[in-house]
mmCIF file of N, CA and C in Angstrom:
data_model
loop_
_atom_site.group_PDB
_atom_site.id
_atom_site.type_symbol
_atom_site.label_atom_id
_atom_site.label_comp_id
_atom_site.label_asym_id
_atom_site.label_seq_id
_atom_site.Cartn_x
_atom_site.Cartn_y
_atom_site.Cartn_z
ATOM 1 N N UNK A 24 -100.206 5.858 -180.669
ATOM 2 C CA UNK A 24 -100.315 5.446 -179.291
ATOM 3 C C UNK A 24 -99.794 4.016 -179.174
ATOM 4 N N UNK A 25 -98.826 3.536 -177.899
ATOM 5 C CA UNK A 25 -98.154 2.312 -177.974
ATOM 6 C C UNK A 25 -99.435 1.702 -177.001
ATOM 7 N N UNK A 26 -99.197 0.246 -177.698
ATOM 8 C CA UNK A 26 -99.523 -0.393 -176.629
ATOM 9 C C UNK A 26 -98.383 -1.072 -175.400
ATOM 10 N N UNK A 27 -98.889 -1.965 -174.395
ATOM 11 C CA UNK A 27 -98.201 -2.868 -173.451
ATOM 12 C C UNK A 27 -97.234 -3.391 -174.062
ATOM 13 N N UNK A 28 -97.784 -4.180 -175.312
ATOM 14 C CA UNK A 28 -97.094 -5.218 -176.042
ATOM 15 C C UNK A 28 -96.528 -4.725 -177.177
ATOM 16 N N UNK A 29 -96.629 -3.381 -177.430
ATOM 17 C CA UNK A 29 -95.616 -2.781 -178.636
ATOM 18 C C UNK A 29 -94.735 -2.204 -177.922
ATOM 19 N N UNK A 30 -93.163 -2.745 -178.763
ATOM 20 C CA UNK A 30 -92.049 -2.151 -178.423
ATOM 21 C C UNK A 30 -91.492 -1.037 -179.328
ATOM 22 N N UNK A 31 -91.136 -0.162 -178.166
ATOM 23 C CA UNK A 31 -90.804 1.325 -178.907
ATOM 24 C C UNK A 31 -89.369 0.945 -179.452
ATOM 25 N N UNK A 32 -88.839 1.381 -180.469
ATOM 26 C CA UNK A 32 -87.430 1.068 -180.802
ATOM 27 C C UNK A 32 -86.760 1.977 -180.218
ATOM 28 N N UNK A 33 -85.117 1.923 -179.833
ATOM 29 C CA UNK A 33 -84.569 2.557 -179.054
ATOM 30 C C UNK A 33 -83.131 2.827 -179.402
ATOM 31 N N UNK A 34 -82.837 2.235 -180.988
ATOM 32 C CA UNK A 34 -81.965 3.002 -181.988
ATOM 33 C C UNK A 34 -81.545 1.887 -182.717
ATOM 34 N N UNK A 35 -80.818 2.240 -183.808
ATOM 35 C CA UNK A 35 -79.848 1.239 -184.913
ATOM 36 C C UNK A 35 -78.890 0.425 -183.911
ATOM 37 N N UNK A 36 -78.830 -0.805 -184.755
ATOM 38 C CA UNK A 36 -77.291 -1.532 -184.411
ATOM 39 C C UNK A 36 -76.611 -2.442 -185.523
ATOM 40 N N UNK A 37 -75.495 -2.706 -185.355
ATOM 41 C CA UNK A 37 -75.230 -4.227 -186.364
ATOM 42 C C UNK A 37 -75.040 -5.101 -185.500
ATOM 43 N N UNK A 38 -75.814 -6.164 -185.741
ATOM 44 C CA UNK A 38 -75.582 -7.891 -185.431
ATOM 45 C C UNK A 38 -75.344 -8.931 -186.188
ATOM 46 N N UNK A 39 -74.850 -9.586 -185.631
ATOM 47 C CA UNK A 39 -73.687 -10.506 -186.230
ATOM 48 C C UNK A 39 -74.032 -11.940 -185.549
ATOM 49 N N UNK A 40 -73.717 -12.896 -186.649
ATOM 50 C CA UNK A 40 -73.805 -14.313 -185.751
ATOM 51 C C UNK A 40 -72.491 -14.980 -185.465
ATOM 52 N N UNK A 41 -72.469 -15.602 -184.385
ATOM 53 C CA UNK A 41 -71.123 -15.972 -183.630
ATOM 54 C C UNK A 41 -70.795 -17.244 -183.842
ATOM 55 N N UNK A 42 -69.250 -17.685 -184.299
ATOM 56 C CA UNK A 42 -68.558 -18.890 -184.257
ATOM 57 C C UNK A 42 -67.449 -19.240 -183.534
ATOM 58 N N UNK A 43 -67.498 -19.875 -182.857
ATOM 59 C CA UNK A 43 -66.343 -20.236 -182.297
ATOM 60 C C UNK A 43 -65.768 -19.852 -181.133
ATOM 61 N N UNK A 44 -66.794 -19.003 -180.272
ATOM 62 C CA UNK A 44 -66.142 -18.353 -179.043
ATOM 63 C C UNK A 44 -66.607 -18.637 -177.759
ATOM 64 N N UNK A 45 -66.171 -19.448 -176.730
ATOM 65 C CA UNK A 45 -66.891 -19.879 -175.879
ATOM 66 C C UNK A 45 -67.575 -19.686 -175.278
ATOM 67 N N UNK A 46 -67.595 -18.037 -174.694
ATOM 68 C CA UNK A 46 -68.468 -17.692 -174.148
ATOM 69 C C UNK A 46 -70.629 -17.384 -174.926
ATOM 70 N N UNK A 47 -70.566 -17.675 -175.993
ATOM 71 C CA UNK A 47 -71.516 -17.719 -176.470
ATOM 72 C C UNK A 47 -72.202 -19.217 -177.045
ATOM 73 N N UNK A 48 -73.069 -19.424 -177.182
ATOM 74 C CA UNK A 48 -74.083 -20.467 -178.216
ATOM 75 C C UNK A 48 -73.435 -20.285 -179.537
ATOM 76 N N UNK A 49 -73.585 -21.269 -180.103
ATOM 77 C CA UNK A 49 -72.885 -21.371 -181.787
ATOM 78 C C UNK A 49 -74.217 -20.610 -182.239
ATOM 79 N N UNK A 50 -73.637 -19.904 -183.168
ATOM 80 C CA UNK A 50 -74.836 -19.357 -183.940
ATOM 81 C C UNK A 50 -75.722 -17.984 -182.718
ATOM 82 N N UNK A 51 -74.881 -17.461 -181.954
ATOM 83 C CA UNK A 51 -76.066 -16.802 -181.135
ATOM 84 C C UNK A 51 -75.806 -15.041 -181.608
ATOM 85 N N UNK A 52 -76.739 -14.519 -181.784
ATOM 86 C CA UNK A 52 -76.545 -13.008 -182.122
ATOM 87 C C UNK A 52 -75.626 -12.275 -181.360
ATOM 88 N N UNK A 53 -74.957 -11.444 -182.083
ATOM 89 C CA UNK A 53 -74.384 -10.235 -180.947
ATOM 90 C C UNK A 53 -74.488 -9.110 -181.546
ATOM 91 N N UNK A 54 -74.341 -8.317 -181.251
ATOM 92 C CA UNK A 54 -75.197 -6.473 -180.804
ATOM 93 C C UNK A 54 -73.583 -5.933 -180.842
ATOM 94 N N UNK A 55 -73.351 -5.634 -182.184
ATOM 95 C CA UNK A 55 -72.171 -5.234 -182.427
ATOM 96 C C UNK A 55 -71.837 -3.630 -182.220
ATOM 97 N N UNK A 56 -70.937 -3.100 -181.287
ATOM 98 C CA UNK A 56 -70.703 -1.749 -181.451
ATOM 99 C C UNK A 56 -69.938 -0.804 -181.853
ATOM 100 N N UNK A 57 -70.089 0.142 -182.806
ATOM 101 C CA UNK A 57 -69.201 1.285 -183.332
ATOM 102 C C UNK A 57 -67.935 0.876 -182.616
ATOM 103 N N UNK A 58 -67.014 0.359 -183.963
ATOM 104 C CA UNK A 58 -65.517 -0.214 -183.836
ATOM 105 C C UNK A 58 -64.732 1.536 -183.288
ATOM 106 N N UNK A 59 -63.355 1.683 -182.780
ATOM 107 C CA UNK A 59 -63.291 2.851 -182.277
ATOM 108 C C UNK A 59 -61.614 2.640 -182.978
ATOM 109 N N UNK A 60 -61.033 3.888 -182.933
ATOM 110 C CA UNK A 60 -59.772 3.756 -183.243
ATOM 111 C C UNK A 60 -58.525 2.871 -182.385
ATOM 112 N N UNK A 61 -59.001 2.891 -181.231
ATOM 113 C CA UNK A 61 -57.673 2.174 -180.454
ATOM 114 C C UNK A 61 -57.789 1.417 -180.671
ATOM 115 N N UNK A 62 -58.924 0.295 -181.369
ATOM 116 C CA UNK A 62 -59.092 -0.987 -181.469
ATOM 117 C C UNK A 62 -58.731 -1.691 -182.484
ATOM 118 N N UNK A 63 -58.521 -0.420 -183.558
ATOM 119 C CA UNK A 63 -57.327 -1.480 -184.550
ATOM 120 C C UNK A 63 -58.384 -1.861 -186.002
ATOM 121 N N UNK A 64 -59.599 -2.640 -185.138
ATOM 122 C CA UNK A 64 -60.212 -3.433 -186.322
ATOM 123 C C UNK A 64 -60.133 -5.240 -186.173
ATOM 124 N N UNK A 65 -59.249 -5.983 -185.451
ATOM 125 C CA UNK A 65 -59.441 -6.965 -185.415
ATOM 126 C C UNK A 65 -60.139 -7.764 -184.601
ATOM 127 N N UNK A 66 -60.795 -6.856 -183.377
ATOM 128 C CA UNK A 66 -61.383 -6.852 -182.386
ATOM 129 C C UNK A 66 -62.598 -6.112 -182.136
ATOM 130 N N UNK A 67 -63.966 -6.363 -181.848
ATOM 131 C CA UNK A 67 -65.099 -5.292 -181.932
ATOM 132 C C UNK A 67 -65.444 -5.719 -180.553
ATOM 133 N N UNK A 68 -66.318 -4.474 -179.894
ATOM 134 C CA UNK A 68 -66.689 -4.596 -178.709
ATOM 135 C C UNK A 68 -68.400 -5.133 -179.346
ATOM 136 N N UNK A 69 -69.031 -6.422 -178.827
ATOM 137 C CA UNK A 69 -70.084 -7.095 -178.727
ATOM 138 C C UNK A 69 -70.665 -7.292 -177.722
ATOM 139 N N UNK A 70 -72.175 -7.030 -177.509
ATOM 140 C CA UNK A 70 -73.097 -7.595 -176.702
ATOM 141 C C UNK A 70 -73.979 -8.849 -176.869
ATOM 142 N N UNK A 71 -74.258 -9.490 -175.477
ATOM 143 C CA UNK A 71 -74.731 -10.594 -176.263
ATOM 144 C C UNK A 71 -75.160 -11.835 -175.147
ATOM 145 N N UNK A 72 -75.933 -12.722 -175.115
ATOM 146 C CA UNK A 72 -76.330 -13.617 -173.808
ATOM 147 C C UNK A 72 -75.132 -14.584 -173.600
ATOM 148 N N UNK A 73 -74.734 -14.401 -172.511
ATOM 149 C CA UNK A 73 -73.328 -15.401 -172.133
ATOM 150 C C UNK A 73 -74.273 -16.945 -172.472
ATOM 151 N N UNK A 74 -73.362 -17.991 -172.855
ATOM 152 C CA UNK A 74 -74.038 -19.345 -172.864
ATOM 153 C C UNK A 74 -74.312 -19.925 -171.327
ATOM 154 N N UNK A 75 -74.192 -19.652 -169.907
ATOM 155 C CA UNK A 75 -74.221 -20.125 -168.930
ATOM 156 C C UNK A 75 -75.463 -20.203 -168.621
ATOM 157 N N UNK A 76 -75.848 -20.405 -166.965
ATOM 158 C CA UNK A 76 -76.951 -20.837 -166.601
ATOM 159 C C UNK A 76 -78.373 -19.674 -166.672
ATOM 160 N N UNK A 77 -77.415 -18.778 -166.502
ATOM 161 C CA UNK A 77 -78.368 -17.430 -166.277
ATOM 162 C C UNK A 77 -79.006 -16.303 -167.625
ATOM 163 N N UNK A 78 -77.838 -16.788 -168.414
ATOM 164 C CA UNK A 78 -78.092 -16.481 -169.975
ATOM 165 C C UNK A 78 -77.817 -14.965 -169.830
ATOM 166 N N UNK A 79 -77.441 -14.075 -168.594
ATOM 167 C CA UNK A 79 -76.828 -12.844 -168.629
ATOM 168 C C UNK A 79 -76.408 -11.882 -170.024
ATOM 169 N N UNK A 80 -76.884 -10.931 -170.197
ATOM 170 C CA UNK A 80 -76.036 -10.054 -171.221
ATOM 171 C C UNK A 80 -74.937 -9.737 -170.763
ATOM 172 N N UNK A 81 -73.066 -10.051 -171.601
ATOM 173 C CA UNK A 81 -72.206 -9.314 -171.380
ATOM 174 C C UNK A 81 -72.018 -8.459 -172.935
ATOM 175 N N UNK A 82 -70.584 -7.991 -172.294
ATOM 176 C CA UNK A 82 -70.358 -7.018 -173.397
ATOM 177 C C UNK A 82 -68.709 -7.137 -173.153
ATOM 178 N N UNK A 83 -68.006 -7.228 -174.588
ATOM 179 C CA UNK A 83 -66.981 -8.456 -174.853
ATOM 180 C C UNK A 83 -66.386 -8.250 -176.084
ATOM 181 N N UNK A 84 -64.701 -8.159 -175.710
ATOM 182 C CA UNK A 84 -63.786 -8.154 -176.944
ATOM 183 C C UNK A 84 -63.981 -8.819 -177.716
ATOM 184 N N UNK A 85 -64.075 -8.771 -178.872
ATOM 185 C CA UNK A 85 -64.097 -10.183 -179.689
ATOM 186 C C UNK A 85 -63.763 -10.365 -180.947
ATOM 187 N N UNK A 86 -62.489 -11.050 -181.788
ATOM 188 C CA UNK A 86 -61.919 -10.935 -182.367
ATOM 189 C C UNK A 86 -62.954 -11.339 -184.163
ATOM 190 N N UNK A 87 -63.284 -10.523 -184.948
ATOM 191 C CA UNK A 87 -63.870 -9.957 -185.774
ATOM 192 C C UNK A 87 -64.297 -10.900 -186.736
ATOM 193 N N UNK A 88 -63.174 -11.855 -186.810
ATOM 194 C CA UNK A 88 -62.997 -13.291 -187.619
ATOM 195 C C UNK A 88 -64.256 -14.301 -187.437
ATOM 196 N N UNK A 89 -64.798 -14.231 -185.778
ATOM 197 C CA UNK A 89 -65.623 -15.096 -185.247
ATOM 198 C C UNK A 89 -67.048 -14.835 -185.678
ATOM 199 N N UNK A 90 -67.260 -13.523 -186.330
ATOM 200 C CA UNK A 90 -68.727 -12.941 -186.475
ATOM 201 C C UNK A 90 -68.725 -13.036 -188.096
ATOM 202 N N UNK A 91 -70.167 -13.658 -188.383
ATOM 203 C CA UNK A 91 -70.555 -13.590 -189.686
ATOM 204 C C UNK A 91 -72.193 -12.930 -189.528
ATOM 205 N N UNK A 92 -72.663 -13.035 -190.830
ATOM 206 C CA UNK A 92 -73.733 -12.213 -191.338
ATOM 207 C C UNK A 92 -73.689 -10.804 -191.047
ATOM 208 N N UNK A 93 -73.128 -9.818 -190.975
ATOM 209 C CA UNK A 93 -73.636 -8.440 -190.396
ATOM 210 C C UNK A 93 -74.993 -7.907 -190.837
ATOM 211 N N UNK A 94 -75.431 -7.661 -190.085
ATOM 212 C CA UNK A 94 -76.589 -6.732 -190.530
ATOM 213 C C UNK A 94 -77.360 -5.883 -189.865
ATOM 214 N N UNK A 95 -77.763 -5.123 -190.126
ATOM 215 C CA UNK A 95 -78.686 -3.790 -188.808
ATOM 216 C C UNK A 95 -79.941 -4.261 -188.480
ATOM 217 N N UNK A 96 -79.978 -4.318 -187.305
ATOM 218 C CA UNK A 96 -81.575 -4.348 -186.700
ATOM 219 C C UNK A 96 -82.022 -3.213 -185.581
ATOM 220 N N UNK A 97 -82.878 -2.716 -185.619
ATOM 221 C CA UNK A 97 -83.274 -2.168 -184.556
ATOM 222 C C UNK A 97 -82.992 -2.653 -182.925
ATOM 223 N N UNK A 98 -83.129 -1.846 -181.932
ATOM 224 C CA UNK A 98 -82.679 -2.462 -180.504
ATOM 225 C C UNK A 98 -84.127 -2.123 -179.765
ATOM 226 N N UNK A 99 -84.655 -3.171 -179.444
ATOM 227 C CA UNK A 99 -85.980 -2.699 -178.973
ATOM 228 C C UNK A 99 -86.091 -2.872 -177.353
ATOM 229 N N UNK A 100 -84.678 -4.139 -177.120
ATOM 230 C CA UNK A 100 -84.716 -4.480 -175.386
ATOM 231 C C UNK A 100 -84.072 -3.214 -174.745
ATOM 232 N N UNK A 101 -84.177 -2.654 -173.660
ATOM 233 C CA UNK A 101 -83.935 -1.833 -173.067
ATOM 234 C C UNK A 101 -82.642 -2.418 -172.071
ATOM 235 N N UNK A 102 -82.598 -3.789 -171.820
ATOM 236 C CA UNK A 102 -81.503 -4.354 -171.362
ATOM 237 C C UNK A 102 -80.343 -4.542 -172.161
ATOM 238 N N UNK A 103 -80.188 -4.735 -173.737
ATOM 239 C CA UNK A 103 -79.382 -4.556 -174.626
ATOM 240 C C UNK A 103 -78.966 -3.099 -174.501
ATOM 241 N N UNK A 104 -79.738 -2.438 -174.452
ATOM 242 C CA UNK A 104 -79.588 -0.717 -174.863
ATOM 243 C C UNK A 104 -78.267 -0.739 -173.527
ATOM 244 N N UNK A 105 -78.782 -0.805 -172.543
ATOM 245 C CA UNK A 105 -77.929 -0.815 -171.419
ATOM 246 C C UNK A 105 -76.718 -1.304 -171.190
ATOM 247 N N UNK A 106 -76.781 -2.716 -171.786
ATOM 248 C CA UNK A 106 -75.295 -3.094 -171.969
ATOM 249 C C UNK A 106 -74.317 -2.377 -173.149
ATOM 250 N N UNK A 107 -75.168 -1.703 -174.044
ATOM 251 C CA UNK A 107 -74.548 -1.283 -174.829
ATOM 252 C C UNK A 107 -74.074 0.096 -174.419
ATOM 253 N N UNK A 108 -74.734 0.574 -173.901
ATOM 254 C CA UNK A 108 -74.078 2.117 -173.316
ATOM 255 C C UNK A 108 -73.033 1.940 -172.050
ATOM 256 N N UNK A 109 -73.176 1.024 -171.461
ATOM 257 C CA UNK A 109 -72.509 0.931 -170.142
ATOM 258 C C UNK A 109 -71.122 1.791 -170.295
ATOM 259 N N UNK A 110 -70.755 2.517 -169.486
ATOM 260 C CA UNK A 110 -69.344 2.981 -169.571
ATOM 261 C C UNK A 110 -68.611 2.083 -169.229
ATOM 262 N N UNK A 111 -67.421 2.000 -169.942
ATOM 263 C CA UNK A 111 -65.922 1.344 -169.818
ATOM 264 C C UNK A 111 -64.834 2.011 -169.551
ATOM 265 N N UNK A 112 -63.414 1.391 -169.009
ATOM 266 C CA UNK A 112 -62.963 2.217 -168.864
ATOM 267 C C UNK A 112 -62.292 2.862 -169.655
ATOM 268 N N UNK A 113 -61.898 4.138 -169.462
ATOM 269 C CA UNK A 113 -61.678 5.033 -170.773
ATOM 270 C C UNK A 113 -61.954 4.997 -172.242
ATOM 271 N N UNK A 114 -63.449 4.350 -172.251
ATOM 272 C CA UNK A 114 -63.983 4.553 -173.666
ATOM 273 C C UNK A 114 -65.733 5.056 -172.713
ATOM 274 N N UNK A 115 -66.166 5.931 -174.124
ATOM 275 C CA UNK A 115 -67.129 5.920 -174.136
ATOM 276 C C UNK A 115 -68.121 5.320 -174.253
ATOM 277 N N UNK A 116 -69.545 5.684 -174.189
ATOM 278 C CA UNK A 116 -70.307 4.785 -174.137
ATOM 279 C C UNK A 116 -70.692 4.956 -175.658
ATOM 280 N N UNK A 117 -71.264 3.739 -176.548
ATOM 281 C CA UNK A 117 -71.449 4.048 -178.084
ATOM 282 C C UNK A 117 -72.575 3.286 -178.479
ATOM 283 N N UNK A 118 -73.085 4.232 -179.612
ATOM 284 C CA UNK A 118 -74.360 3.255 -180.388
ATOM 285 C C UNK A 118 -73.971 4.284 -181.361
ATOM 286 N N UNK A 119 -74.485 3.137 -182.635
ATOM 287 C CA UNK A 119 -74.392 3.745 -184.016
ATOM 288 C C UNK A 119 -75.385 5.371 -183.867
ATOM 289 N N UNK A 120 -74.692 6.414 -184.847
ATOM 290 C CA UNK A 120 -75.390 7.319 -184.800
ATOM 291 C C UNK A 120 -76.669 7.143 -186.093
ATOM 292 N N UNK A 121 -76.795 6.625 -186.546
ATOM 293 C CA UNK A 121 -77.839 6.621 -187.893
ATOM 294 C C UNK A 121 -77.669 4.561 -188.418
ATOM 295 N N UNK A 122 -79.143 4.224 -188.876
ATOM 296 C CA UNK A 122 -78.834 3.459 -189.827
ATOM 297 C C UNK A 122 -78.340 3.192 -190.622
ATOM 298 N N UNK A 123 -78.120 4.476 -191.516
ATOM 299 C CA UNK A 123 -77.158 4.687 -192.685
ATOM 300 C C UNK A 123 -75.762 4.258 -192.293
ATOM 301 N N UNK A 124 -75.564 5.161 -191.458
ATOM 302 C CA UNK A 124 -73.666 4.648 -190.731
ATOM 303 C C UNK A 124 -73.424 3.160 -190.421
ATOM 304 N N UNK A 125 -74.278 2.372 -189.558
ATOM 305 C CA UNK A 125 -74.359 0.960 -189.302
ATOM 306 C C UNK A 125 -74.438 0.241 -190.664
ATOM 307 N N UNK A 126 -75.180 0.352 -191.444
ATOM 308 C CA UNK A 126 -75.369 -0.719 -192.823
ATOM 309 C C UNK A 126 -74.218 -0.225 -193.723
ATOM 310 N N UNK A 127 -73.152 0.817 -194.147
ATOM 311 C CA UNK A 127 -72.235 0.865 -194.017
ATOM 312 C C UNK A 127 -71.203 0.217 -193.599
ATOM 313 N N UNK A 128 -71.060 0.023 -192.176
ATOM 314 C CA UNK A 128 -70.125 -0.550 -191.531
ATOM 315 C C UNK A 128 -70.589 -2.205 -191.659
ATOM 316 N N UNK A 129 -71.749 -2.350 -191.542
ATOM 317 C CA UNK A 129 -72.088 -3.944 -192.016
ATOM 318 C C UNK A 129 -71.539 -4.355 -193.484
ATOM 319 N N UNK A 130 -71.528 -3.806 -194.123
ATOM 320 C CA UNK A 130 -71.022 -3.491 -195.847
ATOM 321 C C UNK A 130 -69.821 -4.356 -195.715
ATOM 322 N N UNK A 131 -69.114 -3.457 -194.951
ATOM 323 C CA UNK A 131 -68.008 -3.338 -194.923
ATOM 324 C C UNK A 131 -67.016 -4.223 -194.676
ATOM 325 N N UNK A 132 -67.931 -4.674 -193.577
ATOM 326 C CA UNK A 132 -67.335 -6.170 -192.848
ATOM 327 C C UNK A 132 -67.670 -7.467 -193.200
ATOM 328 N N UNK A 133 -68.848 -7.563 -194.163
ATOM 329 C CA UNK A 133 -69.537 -8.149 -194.940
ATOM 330 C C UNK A 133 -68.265 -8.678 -196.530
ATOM 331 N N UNK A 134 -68.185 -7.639 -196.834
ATOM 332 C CA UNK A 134 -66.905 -7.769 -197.829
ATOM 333 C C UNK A 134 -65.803 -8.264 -197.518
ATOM 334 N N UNK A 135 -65.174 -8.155 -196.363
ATOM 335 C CA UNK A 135 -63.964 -8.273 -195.694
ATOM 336 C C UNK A 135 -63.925 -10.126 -195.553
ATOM 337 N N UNK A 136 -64.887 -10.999 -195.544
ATOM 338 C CA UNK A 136 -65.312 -12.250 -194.828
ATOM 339 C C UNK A 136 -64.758 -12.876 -196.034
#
């Protein structure tokens, strides 16, 4: 039984900490999503609090170089979940299908650095 103050988890992700890109805080997490084929690889679609006044979640090209640490965490905000599904145009909406697949792909990119 949940309480008020327990958060239900609401699936896998990889996050990553950010350098160098303006629209974010140095060092601020992003909510990395299942890289897709048109995208090559040098570019991942990220979620994440814009640095402005309102601290807004966007969701944002972002060239692969700029993200360090990968690693999987659970998604427990329901406002993340959302930015992360949002449809785009002509892509789907995506979240890792399994932990296993995400810490994988964290591996992966982890090595690559």
């Amino acid at each position: 039984m949940s309480t008020e103050t327990e958060a239900e988890p609401l699936g896998w992700c990889v996050v990553a900490d950010v350098a160098g890109i303006k629209h974010f805080n140095p060092r601020a997490r992003l909510w990395v999503l299942p890289p897709r084929p048109a995208e090559g690889g040098d570019r991942v679609l990220a979620v994440g609090h814009h640095h402005g006044r309102d601290r807004r979640l966007i969701r944002i090209a972002v060239p692969r170089r700029h993200l360090t640490a990968f690693r999987v965490r659970m998604i427990y905000n329901r406002a993340v979940l959302r930015a992360i599904e949002r449809p785009a145009a002509n892509l789907s909406p995506a979240v890792w299908p399994s932990r296993a697949e995400a810490q994988r792909q964290a591996d992966r990119w982890n090595q690559r650095h």
